[in-house]
Amino acid sequence: MPSADHDLGPQHLGEPAKIVTREPRDRSPEHSEPSRFIPHVQGLRAIAVLCVVLYHFWPGRITGGYIGVDVFFVISGFLITAHLMRELTATGTVRLGQFWARRARRLLPASLLVLLFCALVVMSPYLMPTSALPNEVREILASTFYVENWYLALNSADYLNHAGEPATVQHYWSLSLEEQFYVMWPLIMLLAAWIGVKWFRGARRRAVLIALGVVTVASFVFCVVFTITNPAPAYFVTFGRMWQFGVGAMIALVPMLRVRNAIASFVVGWAGILLLVYVTFTFDGQTPFPGYMAALPTLGAAAVIAASNTDRWWYPTRILAIRPAQFVGDISYSLYLWHWPLIVIAPSVPFWGLTIYHRVALLVLCFVLAWLTKRFVEDPARGWRVLTTRPPRVTLWSSLAAMLVVAVVASTAWFVNAPAYAAGTRAIQELQANPPDCFGAASVLDPSCVDTDFGDTVLPAPGFAGVDRPSDEQCFVQLTDARPVSCTFGSQDPDAPRVALIGDSHAYQLLSTFQRMADENGWQLVTWFKGACPWNTTPLSTPGAFGDACTQWRGGVQSALADADLDAVFTAAIATTPYSSTGFGSSYDAAVAGYRDAWSEVTDRGIPVITVVDNPVWETDPNKCLRTRDIAECGAPRSDVLVADDPLREAASGLESVTLLDFTDVFCTAETCEPVVGGANVYRDQDHLTVTFADTLAPWYSEAISARLTPRGE
């Protein structure tokens, strides 16, 4: 997060440093020292924010751009530690109230402005799906009070592999973490300084250095271990990131780490920049992060900061000090704040599209808004005399009042739309209980329905498709949870046919439909689901704890299946799962072999397997288009959203014990795939079916399973 710590010194390279001999009452003692503005650090801030912004605009090209946040953490650790240490050395203490008040005046006005904008946006059903409203409001509240990182950690959000649509304020997790750093870091330094004075003969600086060194090492160890054991929350947890601030702090506190030799500074500085470029384009969502891999961008940023020689124009310190880099560094905080909400909202704007031209125009708009915010919000707020001429508590209480205003507006967004939210969810329930004739898949598969025209009907409404999902979340394990959790539904008759439903989230999306089928057909349904982990024996190419958990879950499921009395198994899986190709010619061959091997565990016992070719996977939720455009404008080219070679199709080919269902012609015509079929809204996000649409496929699922079931006793 591009915290605005460059206010520690003058904003322009030519502005002279001033030594203040008499300290004004409204200013803390460290400002009586010469200002220390470091141009190349400001240029590094530009690199960091561009990495993050371009990653969010083009995640398929700038695959590791998320490391920009790690660079910001190092910069903040360096600048804030130097700032606090100067005051601590000069006065023997840190005026916490003054320090926190300055942080509040610097950071909160722009931050709360963007949060207020997001709160107003979520009130509009045209710009935000009503189904997303509860989570949007919760995250805005969490961001307002700077606990968004903990909200995401406790809800097991996966920042690098997020399914569905993240909230407009998800990027506030790093702001929240930095604010927590601003609270804890001066307290740690004060405590260490007090111990140094009381027990170590006044060795204040040494005590601070040791304390921060211990925190840094402990945090790094915690980060590595926690990323291995639980990577999703590890991305957000505060203590798992403190070591990155600590690395910056070490450069501030240890003079020998600041490289002044001309040749060494040249080598170290450019090595740091090249390392940042390397990880930006080679890291991706499968990189085990943060963990030990985060050491690369952290050390790269540290190297750039440490290179302090400015003798020649080709040194990185001089290149990063050129005016364009300084401009981007100046607006980096506001640019970070604005870019993500606009990316989330833009596809829902009626006249907007998703072409390269629209993305570039949106990027330009982000820069314009960032500059305007810097010019008319950030800079003026920092010098508001109504706050700077009064005690720090006035700033802090004013900040709390402003935060409460944003919270009230966000809560109002919920109360205004709550009736519509309740009505929408009721409408979905009624639709599923009593669907129209020839609805959904029947309009394609039922010969008597081929001439049915639903016109512009879209059910469930695009604003509510997101909540049309299975409700039994306790049956679905995610991330590093390796427990083979099983659920049982339907008939309790010991003679009832027993059907298993196994797989990843594309199997779980069928759960509600299969529950109804079990009730209607007198089956007993038993399930095993794990997110992003198909029923397959080939390991995922995903390294670390996530891939290991998938392997362990599969082993647990295989053991459970060995003891299970089943009559049929149904399985489904997303076609884009990354499999390890080790031992095979390709990951596709590995996936095919893994499916066949997994299925053989039951087919060798005479238990049939029924599987289905995967549905299309869209780049973005088609409901964004459906909320503002005609259905005819929201289709996608078949080649863009449909995996041509689903390994499930090849795995089932030629196996008598396996039945393959292929509904591709339901989802797609010869040229395009459609988000609405027979009046039914097909998707609840970019790749998961609504329960409503899955229900329309139930007759064909039931027919395929029933054809394979052998009456018990025969």
XYZ file of C-alpha atoms in Angstrom:
714
model
C 0.000 0.000 0.000
C 1.470 3.323 -1.034
C 1.385 5.053 2.292
C 2.177 8.724 2.008
C 5.269 8.855 4.157
C 7.100 11.223 1.844
C 5.670 14.114 3.861
C 8.709 13.741 6.107
C 10.499 16.226 3.888
C 9.962 18.869 1.179
C 8.154 17.824 -1.947
C 10.545 19.407 -4.452
C 14.183 18.614 -5.046
C 15.268 22.244 -5.015
C 13.565 23.221 -1.790
C 16.199 23.955 0.851
C 16.168 22.170 4.170
C 15.376 24.420 7.069
C 16.570 24.119 10.633
C 13.964 25.347 13.086
C 15.555 26.555 16.321
C 12.326 27.135 18.219
C 9.706 24.440 18.161
C 6.132 25.659 17.560
C 3.628 24.237 20.005
C 1.689 22.461 17.297
C 4.668 20.533 15.962
C 6.527 17.569 17.317
C 10.259 17.865 18.019
C 11.474 15.859 15.069
C 10.450 18.681 12.755
C 13.114 20.908 14.237
C 15.624 18.797 12.322
C 16.442 19.282 8.644
C 13.844 17.740 6.335
C 14.983 14.536 4.717
C 13.305 13.978 1.358
C 14.906 11.116 -0.598
C 14.078 11.359 -4.312
C 15.012 7.817 -5.317
C 12.785 6.370 -2.596
C 9.949 8.423 -4.042
C 10.796 6.948 -7.454
C 10.748 3.469 -5.932
C 7.257 4.256 -4.693
C 6.297 4.920 -8.333
C 7.600 1.495 -9.365
C 5.620 -0.128 -6.589
C 2.285 1.522 -7.367
C 2.642 0.869 -11.102
C 3.270 -2.820 -10.380
C 0.063 -3.083 -8.351
C -2.114 -1.022 -10.684
C -0.960 -2.707 -13.887
C -1.331 -6.113 -12.242
C -4.957 -5.329 -11.435
C -5.606 -4.030 -14.961
C -3.790 -6.860 -16.763
C -3.308 -9.771 -14.321
C -2.565 -12.168 -17.159
C 0.430 -10.104 -18.286
C 1.826 -8.517 -15.107
C 1.409 -11.756 -13.177
C 3.533 -10.811 -10.165
C 2.598 -7.156 -9.857
C 1.132 -7.778 -6.422
C 4.684 -7.550 -5.051
C 4.321 -3.772 -5.245
C 2.595 -3.891 -1.871
C 5.669 -5.583 -0.373
C 7.822 -2.780 -1.722
C 5.592 -0.239 0.012
C 5.981 -2.067 3.304
C 9.782 -1.822 3.060
C 9.599 1.876 2.188
C 7.298 2.576 5.136
C 9.539 0.665 7.510
C 12.546 2.686 6.355
C 10.953 6.136 6.458
C 8.896 5.766 9.619
C 11.720 4.171 11.596
C 14.136 6.935 10.549
C 11.512 9.533 11.436
C 10.867 8.065 14.895
C 14.539 7.440 15.634
C 15.436 11.065 14.920
C 12.842 12.258 17.401
C 13.822 9.614 19.939
C 17.498 10.606 19.689
C 16.806 14.327 19.881
C 14.260 14.306 22.723
C 14.493 10.905 24.403
C 10.861 10.142 23.587
C 8.214 10.090 20.866
C 5.162 12.263 21.154
C 2.694 9.557 20.168
C -0.334 11.805 19.972
C 1.439 14.170 17.603
C 2.767 11.286 15.501
C -0.622 9.587 15.174
C -2.364 12.904 14.501
C 0.000 13.629 11.619
C -0.609 10.143 10.205
C -4.355 10.698 10.447
C -4.213 14.083 8.697
C -2.033 12.614 5.979
C -3.863 9.365 5.290
C -7.492 9.552 6.346
C -8.964 12.348 4.176
C -8.252 10.631 0.864
C -8.931 7.186 2.282
C -12.315 8.118 3.710
C -13.229 10.002 0.524
C -12.815 6.837 -1.555
C -14.670 4.767 1.032
C -17.521 7.267 0.951
C -17.578 6.989 -2.845
C -17.753 3.190 -2.596
C -20.536 3.369 -0.008
C -22.576 5.563 -2.359
C -21.894 3.257 -5.315
C -23.115 0.133 -3.514
C -26.451 1.853 -2.946
C -27.089 1.722 -6.694
C -28.369 -1.597 -8.086
C -27.141 -0.440 -11.506
C -23.511 -0.270 -10.431
C -23.410 -3.056 -7.858
C -25.400 -6.313 -7.709
C -27.809 -6.215 -4.801
C -26.716 -9.737 -3.883
C -23.207 -8.370 -3.138
C -24.523 -5.675 -0.812
C -24.092 -7.422 2.585
C -20.457 -8.278 1.965
C -19.707 -4.869 0.426
C -21.087 -3.094 3.499
C -19.163 -5.351 5.883
C -15.900 -4.754 4.027
C -16.436 -1.001 3.825
C -16.976 -0.944 7.597
C -13.878 -3.087 8.144
C -11.843 -0.800 5.894
C -13.160 2.346 7.578
C -11.845 1.153 10.928
C -8.682 -0.355 9.406
C -9.286 -4.032 10.143
C -9.931 -5.136 6.554
C -6.871 -7.403 6.552
C -8.238 -9.282 9.556
C -11.710 -9.486 8.024
C -10.237 -11.130 4.922
C -7.967 -13.400 6.945
C -10.801 -14.623 9.173
C -13.021 -15.218 6.149
C -10.301 -17.203 4.356
C -10.178 -14.898 1.346
C -7.585 -15.913 -1.236
C -6.127 -12.677 -2.645
C -4.156 -14.302 -5.446
C -6.758 -16.900 -6.500
C -10.017 -15.240 -5.620
C -13.154 -16.941 -6.903
C -16.068 -14.681 -7.721
C -15.949 -10.918 -7.478
C -13.977 -9.236 -4.675
C -15.384 -6.151 -2.987
C -14.660 -2.600 -4.138
C -12.507 -2.037 -1.035
C -10.578 -5.293 -0.815
C -7.337 -3.420 -1.534
C -7.732 -1.651 1.821
C -6.241 -4.722 3.488
C -2.761 -3.228 3.021
C -3.866 0.179 4.302
C -5.252 -1.527 7.375
C -2.026 -3.402 7.939
C 0.030 -0.228 7.606
C -2.165 1.653 10.065
C -1.640 -1.165 12.545
C 2.085 -0.813 11.921
C 1.878 2.917 12.714
C 0.276 2.068 16.037
C 2.601 -0.758 17.079
C 6.002 0.344 15.750
C 6.495 3.502 17.868
C 5.295 1.607 20.946
C 7.908 -1.114 20.349
C 10.606 1.486 19.829
C 9.619 3.431 22.959
C 9.596 0.296 25.082
C 13.007 -0.745 23.735
C 14.430 2.732 24.350
C 13.127 2.724 27.914
C 14.759 -0.666 28.540
C 18.015 0.609 27.019
C 18.071 3.628 29.337
C 17.032 1.739 32.462
C 19.141 -1.410 32.186
C 21.779 -0.895 29.491
C 23.508 2.360 30.434
C 21.479 4.515 28.111
C 22.129 2.411 24.988
C 18.861 3.590 23.507
C 19.683 3.113 19.830
C 21.216 -0.313 20.367
C 18.181 -1.462 22.344
C 15.837 -0.272 19.591
C 17.937 -2.013 16.949
C 17.923 -5.296 18.881
C 14.188 -5.124 19.563
C 13.277 -4.442 15.950
C 15.730 -7.108 14.806
C 14.064 -9.699 17.032
C 10.606 -8.667 15.762
C 11.823 -8.881 12.163
C 13.325 -12.364 12.511
C 10.368 -13.718 14.482
C 7.922 -12.274 11.972
C 9.794 -13.794 9.032
C 9.825 -17.249 10.639
C 6.119 -16.920 11.425
C 5.412 -15.805 7.846
C 7.243 -18.763 6.301
C 5.588 -21.331 8.579
C 2.117 -19.825 8.365
C 2.299 -19.570 4.558
C 3.102 -23.275 4.416
C 0.322 -24.272 6.787
C -2.386 -21.738 5.931
C -1.464 -19.546 2.942
C -4.714 -17.614 2.414
C -4.877 -15.847 5.809
C -1.065 -15.654 5.892
C -1.311 -13.091 3.114
C -3.211 -10.684 5.360
C -2.127 -11.345 8.952
C -0.270 -8.382 10.432
C 2.550 -10.181 12.223
C 3.317 -12.198 9.092
C 4.184 -8.940 7.318
C 6.033 -7.033 10.052
C 9.399 -8.403 8.925
C 9.097 -6.443 5.680
C 8.768 -3.200 7.619
C 11.658 -4.458 9.738
C 13.939 -4.867 6.726
C 13.360 -1.217 5.859
C 13.942 -0.310 9.499
C 17.337 -2.005 9.496
C 18.507 0.185 6.601
C 17.392 3.253 8.551
C 19.129 2.195 11.767
C 22.362 0.608 10.504
C 24.518 3.160 8.636
C 26.755 0.533 7.042
C 23.729 -0.833 5.140
C 23.430 2.418 3.213
C 25.800 1.983 0.263
C 27.647 5.204 -0.575
C 30.519 3.805 -2.636
C 29.901 4.760 -6.258
C 30.456 1.341 -7.881
C 28.762 -0.618 -5.107
C 25.789 1.734 -5.108
C 25.441 1.374 -8.890
C 25.549 -2.432 -8.707
C 23.307 -2.784 -5.669
C 20.722 -0.293 -6.938
C 20.359 -1.777 -10.401
C 20.414 -5.313 -8.996
C 17.475 -4.357 -6.779
C 15.535 -2.893 -9.711
C 16.217 -5.921 -11.920
C 15.131 -8.240 -9.123
C 11.843 -6.341 -8.804
C 11.305 -6.553 -12.570
C 12.071 -10.279 -12.510
C 9.571 -11.143 -9.776
C 6.936 -8.834 -11.305
C 6.881 -10.891 -14.497
C 7.658 -14.380 -13.134
C 5.632 -14.613 -9.928
C 1.961 -15.485 -10.310
C -1.028 -16.742 -8.373
C 0.617 -20.149 -7.898
C 3.732 -18.725 -6.221
C 3.734 -19.640 -2.506
C 3.332 -16.152 -1.139
C 4.186 -14.328 1.038
C 6.417 -16.933 2.767
C 10.073 -17.200 1.855
C 9.370 -16.090 -1.717
C 8.439 -12.631 -0.422
C 12.092 -12.205 0.525
C 12.937 -11.546 -3.140
C 10.861 -8.369 -3.670
C 11.593 -7.301 -0.093
C 15.356 -7.523 -0.601
C 15.019 -5.935 -4.045
C 13.287 -2.912 -2.541
C 15.813 -2.777 0.283
C 18.681 -2.779 -2.208
C 17.218 0.166 -4.121
C 16.750 2.150 -0.903
C 20.251 1.275 0.312
C 21.920 2.488 -2.903
C 22.429 6.122 -1.954
C 25.189 7.413 -4.243
C 23.970 10.035 -6.748
C 27.198 10.960 -8.535
C 26.248 9.940 -12.092
C 23.054 10.364 -14.111
C 22.910 6.667 -14.971
C 22.846 5.585 -11.321
C 19.443 4.265 -10.203
C 19.238 6.992 -7.585
C 19.305 9.596 -10.364
C 17.058 7.692 -12.803
C 14.381 7.290 -10.109
C 14.603 11.010 -9.348
C 13.450 12.147 -12.792
C 10.270 14.181 -12.809
C 7.849 11.534 -14.248
C 8.879 9.060 -11.543
C 8.528 11.749 -8.881
C 5.064 12.662 -10.165
C 3.832 9.069 -9.997
C 5.408 8.690 -6.571
C 3.666 11.854 -5.398
C 0.209 10.605 -6.420
C 0.874 6.949 -5.545
C -1.303 6.932 -2.440
C -4.388 8.310 -4.188
C -3.699 6.207 -7.281
C -3.700 3.101 -5.143
C -6.939 4.154 -3.459
C -8.871 4.882 -6.659
C -7.760 2.268 -9.133
C -9.377 -0.851 -7.642
C -12.923 0.485 -7.059
C -12.965 1.818 -10.625
C -11.830 -1.557 -12.009
C -14.625 -3.325 -10.117
C -17.317 -0.804 -11.033
C -16.436 -0.005 -14.666
C -17.850 -3.169 -16.329
C -21.277 -2.302 -14.881
C -21.347 1.206 -16.351
C -23.868 1.136 -19.242
C -21.695 2.825 -21.866
C -18.457 1.145 -20.831
C -16.867 -1.959 -22.269
C -13.924 -4.253 -21.612
C -11.803 -3.572 -24.694
C -8.163 -2.549 -24.467
C -9.215 1.022 -25.264
C -11.643 1.111 -22.364
C -8.978 -0.226 -20.011
C -6.447 2.357 -21.110
C -9.049 5.123 -20.750
C -9.896 3.861 -17.270
C -6.203 3.837 -16.345
C -5.899 7.456 -17.472
C -8.990 8.319 -15.412
C -7.326 6.742 -12.372
C -4.314 9.024 -12.802
C -6.523 12.082 -13.198
C -8.529 11.276 -10.067
C -5.320 10.554 -8.161
C -3.829 13.921 -9.124
C -7.042 15.772 -8.233
C -7.211 14.015 -4.875
C -3.571 14.796 -4.163
C -4.020 18.432 -5.169
C -7.339 19.191 -3.485
C -7.617 16.668 -0.631
C -4.276 15.233 0.497
C -2.170 18.397 0.440
C -4.733 20.816 1.902
C -5.818 18.394 4.645
C -2.272 18.018 5.898
C -2.097 21.715 6.722
C -5.607 22.424 8.001
C -4.980 25.046 10.674
C -8.183 24.137 12.473
C -6.381 20.881 13.334
C -2.666 21.706 13.223
C -2.984 24.608 15.659
C -4.800 22.490 18.229
C -3.744 19.549 20.409
C -3.420 16.170 18.671
C -6.559 14.853 20.346
C -8.618 17.260 18.223
C -7.304 15.603 15.065
C -7.850 12.124 16.472
C -11.422 12.810 17.601
C -12.183 14.512 14.286
C -10.834 11.468 12.488
C -13.078 9.176 14.499
C -16.069 11.390 13.709
C -15.276 11.240 9.968
C -14.954 7.470 10.148
C -18.347 7.243 11.819
C -19.874 9.323 9.020
C -18.591 6.857 6.428
C -19.860 3.964 8.544
C -23.315 5.556 8.738
C -23.443 6.043 4.955
C -22.390 2.429 4.372
C -25.017 1.189 6.835
C -27.598 3.353 5.095
C -26.751 1.595 1.830
C -27.826 -1.650 3.457
C -31.018 -0.305 5.024
C -32.083 1.350 1.762
C -31.636 -1.855 -0.228
C -32.535 -4.460 2.400
C -36.188 -4.754 1.229
C -35.048 -5.318 -2.362
C -32.492 -7.865 -1.157
C -35.151 -9.795 0.763
C -37.591 -9.632 -2.182
C -34.902 -10.862 -4.579
C -33.996 -13.873 -2.472
C -37.696 -14.764 -2.079
C -38.149 -14.513 -5.836
C -35.330 -17.024 -6.373
C -36.916 -19.478 -3.950
C -40.286 -19.152 -5.670
C -38.700 -19.570 -9.100
C -36.938 -22.776 -8.072
C -40.132 -24.148 -6.556
C -42.252 -23.352 -9.618
C -40.175 -22.710 -12.778
C -41.881 -21.822 -16.086
C -42.425 -24.473 -18.737
C -39.529 -25.035 -21.151
C -37.294 -22.972 -18.868
C -33.498 -23.043 -19.060
C -31.856 -26.137 -20.547
C -35.217 -27.584 -21.573
C -35.490 -24.875 -24.222
C -32.580 -26.587 -25.997
C -32.798 -30.240 -24.957
C -36.555 -30.840 -24.955
C -37.803 -31.246 -28.554
C -41.223 -29.883 -27.591
C -39.640 -26.594 -26.435
C -37.454 -25.657 -29.380
C -39.753 -22.838 -30.507
C -40.129 -21.303 -27.036
C -39.038 -17.666 -26.844
C -38.482 -16.034 -23.452
C -37.564 -12.691 -24.963
C -35.668 -10.483 -22.509
C -36.497 -12.630 -19.472
C -33.537 -13.194 -17.130
C -34.261 -15.277 -14.023
C -32.872 -14.913 -11.453
C -32.319 -11.212 -12.028
C -28.662 -10.302 -12.710
C -28.507 -8.365 -9.451
C -29.342 -11.495 -7.439
C -27.622 -14.296 -9.318
C -24.690 -14.112 -6.906
C -26.750 -15.509 -4.013
C -28.216 -18.372 -6.070
C -25.772 -20.949 -4.736
C -25.873 -24.104 -2.585
C -26.468 -23.332 1.066
C -24.738 -26.304 2.704
C -21.300 -24.705 2.955
C -20.322 -27.027 5.802
C -19.987 -29.772 3.182
C -17.386 -27.829 1.166
C -13.767 -27.583 2.344
C -11.360 -25.019 0.923
C -7.765 -23.873 0.809
C -5.484 -25.903 3.113
C -8.280 -27.835 4.823
C -7.536 -31.490 3.998
C -10.391 -33.117 5.942
C -12.471 -35.463 3.738
C -15.734 -33.951 4.997
C -18.756 -35.984 3.951
C -22.461 -35.060 4.028
C -25.475 -37.286 3.532
C -28.876 -36.257 2.165
C -32.057 -37.865 0.875
C -33.544 -41.224 1.782
C -32.676 -42.970 5.026
C -33.972 -46.321 3.762
C -31.102 -48.860 3.983
C -32.220 -50.289 0.634
C -32.226 -46.913 -1.138
C -29.723 -46.502 -4.005
C -26.642 -44.641 -2.768
C -25.208 -42.016 -5.126
C -21.988 -40.126 -4.417
C -21.253 -36.607 -5.674
C -17.508 -35.867 -5.619
C -15.263 -33.080 -6.848
C -14.293 -29.424 -6.709
C -16.530 -26.333 -6.715
C -17.952 -27.349 -10.103
C -19.302 -30.472 -8.432
C -20.425 -28.508 -5.377
C -22.437 -26.139 -7.603
C -24.735 -29.107 -8.317
C -25.398 -29.966 -4.663
C -28.819 -28.304 -4.297
C -29.960 -29.843 -7.582
C -28.793 -33.300 -6.538
C -30.488 -32.955 -3.162
C -33.806 -32.422 -4.951
C -33.087 -35.317 -7.287
C -32.343 -37.579 -4.323
C -35.603 -36.600 -2.610
C -37.638 -37.096 -5.794
C -36.035 -40.417 -6.775
C -35.681 -41.976 -3.338
C -31.884 -41.980 -3.431
C -29.417 -41.416 -0.641
C -26.841 -38.789 -1.633
C -23.350 -38.713 -0.093
C -20.880 -35.945 -0.950
C -17.187 -35.030 -0.829
C -16.129 -31.558 -2.036
C -12.938 -29.526 -1.926
C -12.374 -26.201 -3.670
C -10.022 -26.304 -6.690
C -9.310 -29.995 -6.059
C -10.936 -32.381 -8.547
C -11.286 -36.105 -7.895
C -8.074 -37.084 -9.646
C -4.866 -38.811 -8.562
C -2.440 -36.537 -10.458
C -0.969 -33.885 -8.109
C -1.733 -30.251 -8.779
C 1.064 -28.070 -10.064
C 0.194 -25.680 -7.233
C 3.121 -25.797 -4.791
C 3.080 -25.628 -1.017
C 0.305 -26.242 1.468
C -2.582 -25.877 -0.977
C -1.358 -28.611 -3.314
C -0.437 -30.811 -0.345
C -3.888 -30.379 1.188
C -5.494 -31.443 -2.089
C -3.364 -34.582 -2.183
C -4.236 -35.392 1.431
C -7.952 -34.773 0.834
C -7.938 -37.107 -2.146
C -6.290 -39.783 -0.059
C -8.943 -39.397 2.615
C -11.730 -39.589 0.031
C -10.247 -42.709 -1.556
C -10.116 -44.377 1.869
C -13.733 -43.403 2.522
C -14.803 -44.718 -0.889
C -13.099 -48.037 -0.225
C -15.426 -48.556 2.735
C -18.520 -47.000 1.151
C -21.451 -49.021 -0.154
C -22.291 -47.093 -3.329
C -24.383 -47.692 -6.436
C -23.100 -44.816 -8.593
C -20.646 -41.917 -8.444
C -21.129 -38.546 -10.160
C -18.174 -36.205 -10.524
C -17.483 -32.828 -12.123
C -14.463 -30.521 -12.258
C -13.337 -27.216 -13.697
C -11.402 -27.803 -16.924
C -8.716 -25.196 -16.174
C -7.249 -26.964 -13.113
C -3.408 -26.851 -13.229
C -1.972 -30.377 -13.024
C 1.648 -31.395 -12.620
C 3.036 -32.885 -15.847
C 5.812 -34.791 -14.084
C 6.075 -38.236 -15.686
C 3.737 -37.321 -18.562
C 4.056 -35.646 -21.921
C 1.834 -32.745 -20.824
C -0.396 -31.597 -17.998
C -3.376 -32.604 -20.169
C -2.119 -36.194 -20.411
C -1.447 -36.154 -16.673
C -4.997 -34.997 -15.957
C -6.533 -37.676 -18.185
C -4.476 -40.409 -16.539
C -5.297 -39.083 -13.076
C -9.044 -39.145 -13.686
C -8.957 -42.695 -14.975
C -6.834 -43.822 -12.058
C -9.162 -42.218 -9.491
C -12.279 -43.652 -11.130
C -10.780 -47.152 -11.284
C -11.012 -47.310 -7.482
C -14.790 -47.643 -7.837
C -15.275 -48.946 -11.388
C -13.124 -51.988 -10.565
C -15.765 -52.814 -7.938
C -18.551 -52.530 -10.496
C -19.680 -49.049 -9.423
C -20.417 -46.837 -12.461
C -19.134 -43.283 -12.810
C -21.097 -40.468 -14.447
C -19.270 -37.267 -15.325
C -19.935 -34.089 -17.272
C -17.938 -31.840 -19.598
C -17.212 -28.544 -17.871
C -19.259 -25.411 -18.472
C -17.679 -22.260 -19.989
C -15.407 -20.126 -17.819
C -15.773 -16.365 -18.399
C -13.150 -13.687 -17.847
C -15.568 -11.668 -15.717
C -19.030 -12.258 -14.273
C -21.498 -11.912 -17.191
C -24.072 -10.510 -14.763
C -22.157 -7.227 -14.906
C -23.104 -6.976 -18.549
C -26.654 -8.253 -18.039
C -27.411 -5.575 -15.446
C -26.931 -2.788 -17.958
C -27.124 -4.246 -21.480
C -29.356 -6.366 -23.676
C -28.865 -10.114 -23.557
C -27.691 -10.108 -27.176
C -24.736 -7.889 -26.252
C -23.473 -10.125 -23.452
C -22.455 -13.292 -25.250
C -18.796 -14.271 -25.603
C -16.924 -16.001 -28.444
C -16.888 -19.739 -27.879
C -13.112 -19.864 -28.254
C -12.674 -17.306 -25.429
C -14.672 -19.008 -22.681
C -14.884 -22.710 -23.513
C -11.951 -25.056 -22.927
C -11.743 -26.992 -26.173
C -9.992 -30.023 -24.700
C -11.549 -30.815 -21.341
C -9.502 -33.742 -19.972
C -12.705 -35.208 -18.510
C -13.992 -35.856 -22.033
C -10.873 -37.757 -23.056
C -10.709 -39.605 -19.720
C -14.255 -40.938 -20.163
C -13.717 -41.895 -23.801
C -13.817 -45.632 -24.406
C -14.647 -46.608 -20.813
C -17.811 -48.734 -20.618
C -18.170 -48.098 -16.911
C -18.158 -44.300 -17.353
C -21.024 -42.200 -18.724
C -20.138 -38.810 -20.174
C -22.669 -35.972 -20.308
C -21.899 -33.053 -22.609
C -24.112 -29.966 -22.375
C -21.850 -27.735 -24.435
C -24.600 -27.172 -26.998
C -26.834 -25.922 -24.189
C -24.314 -23.282 -23.142
C -23.056 -22.357 -26.594
C -24.039 -22.010 -30.228
C -21.564 -22.752 -33.000
C -19.935 -19.335 -32.499
C -20.835 -17.909 -29.086
C -21.596 -18.944 -25.524
C -24.582 -17.306 -23.881
C -25.109 -16.110 -20.283
C -28.878 -16.635 -20.540
C -30.485 -19.826 -21.888
C -34.238 -20.222 -22.127
C -34.833 -17.254 -19.821
C -32.578 -18.754 -17.138
C -29.562 -16.839 -15.852
C -26.799 -19.411 -16.264
C -24.024 -18.016 -14.040
C -23.726 -16.680 -10.503
C -20.146 -15.543 -11.144
C -17.614 -15.986 -13.908
C -17.654 -19.786 -13.909
C -20.203 -21.228 -11.455
C -23.765 -22.090 -12.440
C -26.763 -20.711 -10.623
C -28.749 -23.336 -8.754
C -31.735 -22.218 -10.823
C -30.035 -23.168 -14.082
C -28.512 -26.372 -12.688
C -32.044 -27.403 -11.689
C -33.111 -27.184 -15.341
C -30.507 -29.857 -16.161
C -31.841 -32.171 -13.431
C -33.952 -34.404 -15.742
C -30.891 -35.263 -17.808
C -28.695 -35.819 -14.740
C -31.383 -38.085 -13.265
C -31.806 -40.036 -16.485
C -28.071 -40.700 -16.773
C -27.768 -41.844 -13.152
C -30.932 -43.938 -13.192
C -29.766 -45.709 -16.340
C -26.674 -46.853 -14.447
C -28.320 -47.885 -11.209
C -28.907 -51.572 -10.641
C -31.717 -52.402 -8.197
C -30.267 -53.692 -4.957
C -30.520 -57.416 -4.510
C -29.991 -58.207 -8.185
